[in-house]
Coordinates of C-alpha atoms and ligand atoms in Angstrom, one line a residue:
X1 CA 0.0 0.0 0.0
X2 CA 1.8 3.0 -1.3
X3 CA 5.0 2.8 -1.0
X4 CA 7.3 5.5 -1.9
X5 CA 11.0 5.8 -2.7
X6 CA 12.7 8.9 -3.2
X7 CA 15.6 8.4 -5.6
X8 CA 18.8 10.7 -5.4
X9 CA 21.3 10.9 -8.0
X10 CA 24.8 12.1 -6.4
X11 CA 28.1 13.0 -7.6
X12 CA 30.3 14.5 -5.7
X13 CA 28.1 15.7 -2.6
X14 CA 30.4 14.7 0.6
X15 CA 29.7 18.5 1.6
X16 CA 25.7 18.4 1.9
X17 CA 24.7 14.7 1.5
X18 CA 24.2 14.4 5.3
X19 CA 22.1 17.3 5.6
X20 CA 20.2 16.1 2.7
X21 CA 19.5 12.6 4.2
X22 CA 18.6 14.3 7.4
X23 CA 16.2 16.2 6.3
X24 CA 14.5 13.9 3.6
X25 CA 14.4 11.1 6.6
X26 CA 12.1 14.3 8.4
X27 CA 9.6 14.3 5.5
X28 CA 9.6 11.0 4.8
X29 CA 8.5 10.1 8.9
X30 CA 6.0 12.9 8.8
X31 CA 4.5 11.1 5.5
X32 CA 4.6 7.9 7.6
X33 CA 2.8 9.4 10.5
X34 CA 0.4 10.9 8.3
X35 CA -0.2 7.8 6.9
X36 CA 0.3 8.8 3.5
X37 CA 2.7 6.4 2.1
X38 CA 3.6 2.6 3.9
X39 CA 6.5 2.2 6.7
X40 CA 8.2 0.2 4.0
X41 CA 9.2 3.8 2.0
X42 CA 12.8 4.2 2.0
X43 CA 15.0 6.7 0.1
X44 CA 17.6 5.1 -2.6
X45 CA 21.1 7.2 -3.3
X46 CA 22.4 7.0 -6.9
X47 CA 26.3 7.5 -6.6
X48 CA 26.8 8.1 -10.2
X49 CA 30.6 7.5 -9.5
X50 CA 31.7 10.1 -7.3
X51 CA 35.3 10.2 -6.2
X52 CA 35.0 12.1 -2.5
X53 CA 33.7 11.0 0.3
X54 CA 29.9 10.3 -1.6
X55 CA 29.9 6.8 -1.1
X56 CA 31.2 6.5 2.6
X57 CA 28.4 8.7 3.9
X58 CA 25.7 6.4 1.8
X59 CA 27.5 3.5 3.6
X60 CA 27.1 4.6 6.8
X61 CA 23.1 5.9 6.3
X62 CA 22.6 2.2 5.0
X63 CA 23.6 1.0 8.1
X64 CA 21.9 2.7 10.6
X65 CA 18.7 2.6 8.7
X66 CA 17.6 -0.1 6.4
X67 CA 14.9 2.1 4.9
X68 CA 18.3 3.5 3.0
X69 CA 19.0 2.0 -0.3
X70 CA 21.8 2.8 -3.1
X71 CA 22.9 2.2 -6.0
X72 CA 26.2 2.8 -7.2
X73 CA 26.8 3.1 -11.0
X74 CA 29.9 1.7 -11.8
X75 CA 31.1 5.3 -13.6
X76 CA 29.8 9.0 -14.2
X77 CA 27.2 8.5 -16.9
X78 CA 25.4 12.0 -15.8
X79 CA 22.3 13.2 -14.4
X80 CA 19.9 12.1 -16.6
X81 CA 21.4 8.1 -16.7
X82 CA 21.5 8.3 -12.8
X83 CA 17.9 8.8 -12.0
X84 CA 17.3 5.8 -14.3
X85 CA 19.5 3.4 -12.5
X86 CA 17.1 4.7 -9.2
X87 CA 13.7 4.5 -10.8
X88 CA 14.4 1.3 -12.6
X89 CA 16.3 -0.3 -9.7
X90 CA 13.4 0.1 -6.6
X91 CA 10.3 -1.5 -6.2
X92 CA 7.4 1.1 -5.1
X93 CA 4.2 2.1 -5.7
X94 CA 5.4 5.8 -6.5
X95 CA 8.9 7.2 -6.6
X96 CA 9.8 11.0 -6.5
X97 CA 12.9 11.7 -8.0
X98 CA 14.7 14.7 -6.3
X99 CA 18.7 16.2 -6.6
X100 CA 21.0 15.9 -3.9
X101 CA 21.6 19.5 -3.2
X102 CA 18.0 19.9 -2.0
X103 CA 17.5 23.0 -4.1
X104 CA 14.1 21.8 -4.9
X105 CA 11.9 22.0 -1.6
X106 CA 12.0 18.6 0.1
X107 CA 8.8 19.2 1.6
X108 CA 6.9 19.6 -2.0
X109 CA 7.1 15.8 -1.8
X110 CA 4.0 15.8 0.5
X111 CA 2.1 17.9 -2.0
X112 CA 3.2 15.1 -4.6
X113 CA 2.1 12.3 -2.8
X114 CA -1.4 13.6 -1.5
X115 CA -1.6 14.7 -5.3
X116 CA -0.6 10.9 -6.2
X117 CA -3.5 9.4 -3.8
X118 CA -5.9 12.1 -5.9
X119 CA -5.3 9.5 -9.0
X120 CA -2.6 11.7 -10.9
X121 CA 0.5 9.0 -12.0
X122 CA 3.0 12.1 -12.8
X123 CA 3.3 15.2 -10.6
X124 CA 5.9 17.8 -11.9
X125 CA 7.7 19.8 -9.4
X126 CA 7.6 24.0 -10.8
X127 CA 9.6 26.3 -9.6
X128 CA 7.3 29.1 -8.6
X129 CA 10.8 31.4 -8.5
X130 CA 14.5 31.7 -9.9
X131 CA 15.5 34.7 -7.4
X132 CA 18.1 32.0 -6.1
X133 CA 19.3 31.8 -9.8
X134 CA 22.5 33.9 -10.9
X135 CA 21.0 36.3 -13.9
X136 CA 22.7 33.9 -16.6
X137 CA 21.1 31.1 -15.4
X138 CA 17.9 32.4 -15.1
X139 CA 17.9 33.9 -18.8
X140 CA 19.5 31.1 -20.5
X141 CA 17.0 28.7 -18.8
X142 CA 14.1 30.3 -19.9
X143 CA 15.3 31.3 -23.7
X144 CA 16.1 27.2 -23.4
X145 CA 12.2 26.8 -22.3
X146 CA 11.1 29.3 -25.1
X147 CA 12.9 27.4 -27.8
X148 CA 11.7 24.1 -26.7
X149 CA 8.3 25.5 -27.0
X150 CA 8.4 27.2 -30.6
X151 CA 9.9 24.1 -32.0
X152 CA 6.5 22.2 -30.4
X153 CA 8.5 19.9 -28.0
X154 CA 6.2 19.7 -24.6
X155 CA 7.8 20.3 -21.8
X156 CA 6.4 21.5 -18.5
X157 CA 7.8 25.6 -17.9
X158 CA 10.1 25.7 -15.2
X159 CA 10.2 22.3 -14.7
X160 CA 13.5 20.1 -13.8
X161 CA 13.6 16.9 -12.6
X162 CA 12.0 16.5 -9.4
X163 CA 9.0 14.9 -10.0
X164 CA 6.6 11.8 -8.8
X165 CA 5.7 8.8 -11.0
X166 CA 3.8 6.0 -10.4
X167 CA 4.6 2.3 -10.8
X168 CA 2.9 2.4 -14.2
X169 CA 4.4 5.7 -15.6
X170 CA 7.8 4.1 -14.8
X171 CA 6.8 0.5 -16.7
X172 CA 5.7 2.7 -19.6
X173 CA 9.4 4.8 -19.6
X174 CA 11.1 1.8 -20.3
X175 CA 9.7 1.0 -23.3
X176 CA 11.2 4.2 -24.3
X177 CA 15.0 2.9 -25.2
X178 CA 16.9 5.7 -26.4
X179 CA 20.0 6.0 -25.5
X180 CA 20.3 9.8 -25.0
X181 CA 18.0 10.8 -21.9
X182 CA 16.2 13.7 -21.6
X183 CA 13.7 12.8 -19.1
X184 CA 11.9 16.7 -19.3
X185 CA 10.3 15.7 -22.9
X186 CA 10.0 12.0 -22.4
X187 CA 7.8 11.8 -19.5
X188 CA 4.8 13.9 -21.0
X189 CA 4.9 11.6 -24.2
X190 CA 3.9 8.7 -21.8
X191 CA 0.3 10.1 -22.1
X192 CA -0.7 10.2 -18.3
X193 CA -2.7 11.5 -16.0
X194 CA -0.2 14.6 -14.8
X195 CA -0.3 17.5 -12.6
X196 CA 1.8 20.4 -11.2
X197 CA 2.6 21.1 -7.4
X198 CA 4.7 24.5 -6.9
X199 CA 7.8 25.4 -5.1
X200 CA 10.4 28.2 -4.5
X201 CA 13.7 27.0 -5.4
X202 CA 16.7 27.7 -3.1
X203 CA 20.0 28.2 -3.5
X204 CA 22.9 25.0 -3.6
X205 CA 23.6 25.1 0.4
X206 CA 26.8 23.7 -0.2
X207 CA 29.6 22.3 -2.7
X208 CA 29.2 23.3 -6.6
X209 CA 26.8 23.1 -8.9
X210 CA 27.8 19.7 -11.5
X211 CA 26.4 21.2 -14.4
X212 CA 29.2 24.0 -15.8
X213 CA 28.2 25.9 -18.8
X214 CA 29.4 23.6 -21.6
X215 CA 27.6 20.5 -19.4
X216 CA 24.4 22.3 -19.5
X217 CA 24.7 24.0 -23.3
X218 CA 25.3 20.2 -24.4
X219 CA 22.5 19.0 -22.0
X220 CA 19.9 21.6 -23.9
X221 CA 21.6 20.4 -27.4
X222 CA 20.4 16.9 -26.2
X223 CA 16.9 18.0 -25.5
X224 CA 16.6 19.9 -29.0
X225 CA 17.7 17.3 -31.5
X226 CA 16.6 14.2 -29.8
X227 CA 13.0 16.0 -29.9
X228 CA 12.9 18.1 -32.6
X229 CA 14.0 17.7 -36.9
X230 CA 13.7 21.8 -37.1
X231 CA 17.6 21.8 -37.2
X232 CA 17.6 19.7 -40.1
X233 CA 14.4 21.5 -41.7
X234 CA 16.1 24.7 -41.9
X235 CA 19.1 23.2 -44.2
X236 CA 16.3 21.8 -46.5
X237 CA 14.3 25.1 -46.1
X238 CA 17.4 27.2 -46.7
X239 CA 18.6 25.2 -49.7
X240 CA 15.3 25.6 -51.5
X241 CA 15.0 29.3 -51.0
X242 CA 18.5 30.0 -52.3
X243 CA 18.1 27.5 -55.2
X244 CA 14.5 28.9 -56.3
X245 CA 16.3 32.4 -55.8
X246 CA 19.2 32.1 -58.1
X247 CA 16.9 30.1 -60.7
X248 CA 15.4 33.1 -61.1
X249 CA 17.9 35.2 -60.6
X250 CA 19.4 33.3 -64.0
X251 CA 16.6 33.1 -66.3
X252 CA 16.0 36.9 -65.5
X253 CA 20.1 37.2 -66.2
X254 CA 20.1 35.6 -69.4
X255 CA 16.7 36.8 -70.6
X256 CA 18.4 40.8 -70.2
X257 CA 21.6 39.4 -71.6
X258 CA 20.3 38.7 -74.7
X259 CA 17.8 41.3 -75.1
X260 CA 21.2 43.3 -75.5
X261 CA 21.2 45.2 -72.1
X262 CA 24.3 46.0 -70.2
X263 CA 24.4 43.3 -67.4
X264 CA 27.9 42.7 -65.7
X265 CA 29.4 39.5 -65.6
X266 CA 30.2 39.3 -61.8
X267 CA 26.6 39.1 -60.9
X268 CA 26.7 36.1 -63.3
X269 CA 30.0 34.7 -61.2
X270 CA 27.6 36.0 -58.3
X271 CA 24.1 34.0 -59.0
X272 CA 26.3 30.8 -60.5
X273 CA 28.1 30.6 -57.3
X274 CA 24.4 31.1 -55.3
X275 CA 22.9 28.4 -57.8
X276 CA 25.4 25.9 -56.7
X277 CA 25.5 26.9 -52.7
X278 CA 21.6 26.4 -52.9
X279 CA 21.9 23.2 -54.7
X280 CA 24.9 21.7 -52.4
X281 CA 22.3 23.1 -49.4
X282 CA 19.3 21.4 -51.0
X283 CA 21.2 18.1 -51.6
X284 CA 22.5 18.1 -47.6
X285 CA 19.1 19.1 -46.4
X286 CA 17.5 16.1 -48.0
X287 CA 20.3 13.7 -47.0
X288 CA 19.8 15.2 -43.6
X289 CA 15.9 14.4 -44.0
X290 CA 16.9 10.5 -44.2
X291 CA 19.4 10.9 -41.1
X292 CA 16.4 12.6 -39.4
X293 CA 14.1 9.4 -40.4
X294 CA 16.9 6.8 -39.6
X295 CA 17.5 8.7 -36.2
X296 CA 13.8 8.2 -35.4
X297 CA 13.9 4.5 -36.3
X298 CA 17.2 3.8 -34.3
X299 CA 15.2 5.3 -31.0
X300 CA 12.9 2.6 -31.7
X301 CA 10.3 4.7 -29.4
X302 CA 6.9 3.1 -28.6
X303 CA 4.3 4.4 -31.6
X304 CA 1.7 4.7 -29.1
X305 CA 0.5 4.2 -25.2
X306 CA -2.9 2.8 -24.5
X307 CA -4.8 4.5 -21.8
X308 CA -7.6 2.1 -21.2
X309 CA -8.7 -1.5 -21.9
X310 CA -11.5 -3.0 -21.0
X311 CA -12.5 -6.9 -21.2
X312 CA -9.3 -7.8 -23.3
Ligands
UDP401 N1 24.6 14.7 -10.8 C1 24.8 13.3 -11.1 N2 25.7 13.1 -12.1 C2 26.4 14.1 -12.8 C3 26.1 15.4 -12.5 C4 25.1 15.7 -11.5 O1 24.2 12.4 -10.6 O2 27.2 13.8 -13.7 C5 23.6 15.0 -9.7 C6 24.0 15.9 -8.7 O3 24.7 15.2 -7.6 C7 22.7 16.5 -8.2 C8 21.9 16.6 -9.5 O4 22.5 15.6 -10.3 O5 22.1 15.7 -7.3 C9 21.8 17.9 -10.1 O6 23.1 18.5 -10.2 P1 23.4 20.0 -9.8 O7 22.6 20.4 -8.6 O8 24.9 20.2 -9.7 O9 22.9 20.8 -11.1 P2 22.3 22.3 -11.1 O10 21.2 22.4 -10.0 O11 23.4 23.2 -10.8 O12 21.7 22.4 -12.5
MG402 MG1 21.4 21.8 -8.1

């Protein structure tokens, strides 16, 4: 009867992963008490192959309390990889999925679980707030949400990865087998019940933040073309502008050449050289269009998710 695990990837987080368990053990007995989830809930640590002192404090938690699980990855395989190896490795009714740093508001998990018992199978953390976000952060994070929005990739605003998914949501994500992770877009393709609980986000009480710039600029990448052809489109859609163009452009040429007006030969050179740019563009653009339907077939993504069945 309800049983929750809360899954924490770490890497690296000897400075605040005592605090964390200290104060995720709070919410986790007041859930108890409350009656809300079973005494068999427990919390399971990811160590996505930290090098400090990560998997010593784990140890040590395990052993006091046997409501502490982990899971330790046998390398860094990043963020994304690490919450897998949690949700896929436990055995719960539900499972929130929350980072290490406890920048997300532990207690938000409540408002997950009682939202959970309403019949919702995915609850999405939001951030009601970024104040605890430097300026870059907060601008390039929200340009990133914009983008993923014009390009028609759904994905919940303000939304990162702390989130609650039932036993079923979890049995449908791994049908979904491709090998770059970007669990934001995946989970609202698995076509379930979902709903939003809000938060104010803190600031990282301690140690740094493990996603630098370039970790975080390839992490968006990830999210755009594993979700989105629109990158490929505009080669295709470039190439055919410039070729239509400087067909034109020619016939026009040649049709003023003749008729015996002065025309220079350099805007020949020029619309030659545009005719063959459009056409190399054109020719990459449609190569790229088989890449883009080869890429879809290698995902090998499930074509659909049935909600309901009745008397099968
Ligand atoms: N993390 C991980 N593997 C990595 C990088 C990060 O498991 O390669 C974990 C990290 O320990 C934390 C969470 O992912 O629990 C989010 O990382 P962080 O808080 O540094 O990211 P930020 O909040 O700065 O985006
Ligand atoms: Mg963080």
């Amino acid at each position: 009867m309800n049983k929750l695990e809360i899954v924490v990837p770490c890497y690296n987080e000897e400075d605040i992963l005592e605090y964390t368990i200290n104060e995720l053990q709070i919410v986790l007995d007041i859930m108890v008490e409350d009656s809300l989830i079973s005494e068999s809930s427990g919390i399971c640590f990811v160590n996505d192959g930290s090098t400090d002192n990560t998997q010593k404090i784990i140890d040590d938690a395990c052993k006091i309390d046997d409501r502490f699980s982990c899971v330790k990855l046998a390398g860094n395989y990043g963020h994304q990889k690490a919450l897998l190896a949690g949700m896929y490795s436990v055995d719960a009714d539900m499972v929130v999925t929350i980072d290490a740093d406890l920048q997300d508001d532990p207690n938000a998990i409540i408002e997950m679980v009682k939202k959970y018992r309403e019949g919702y199978e995915v609850v999405y953390g939001v951030r009601e707030n970024r104040n605890s976000d430097t300026f870059f952060k907060k601008y390039t994070a929200l340009g990133f949400y914009k983008i993923m929005q014009m390009l028609g990739i759904k994905i919940v605003y303000n939304h990162a990865d702390f989130r609650l998914m039932s036993k079923n949501a979890i049995e449908r994500l791994k049908e979904y087998n491709e090998k770059s992770v970007f669990l934001r877009a995946l989970i609202p393709l698995l076509g379930l019940n979902s709903c939003n609980v809000y938060y104010d986000r803190f600031e990282r009480l301690a140690g740094e933040s493990k996603y630098p710039f370039l970790k975080m600029l390839s992490f968006a990448w990830c999210g755009f073309v594993g979700f989105s052809n629109f990158p490929l489109r505009i080669i295709t859609v470039a190439g055919g502008v410039l070729f239509s163009l400087s067909i034109i452009s020619l016939i026009s040429f040649l049709a003023l050449y003749f008729s015996d007006h002065y025309v220079s030969k350099y805007i020949f050179m020029i619309l030659a050289f545009a005719l063959f740019s459009g056409t190399i563009l054109l020719a990459l653009g449609i190569i790229g269009e088989y890449i883009d339907k080869i890429f879809t077939e290698v995902k090998a993504r499930p074509r659909y998710q049935i909600e309901k069945m009745i008397n099968v």
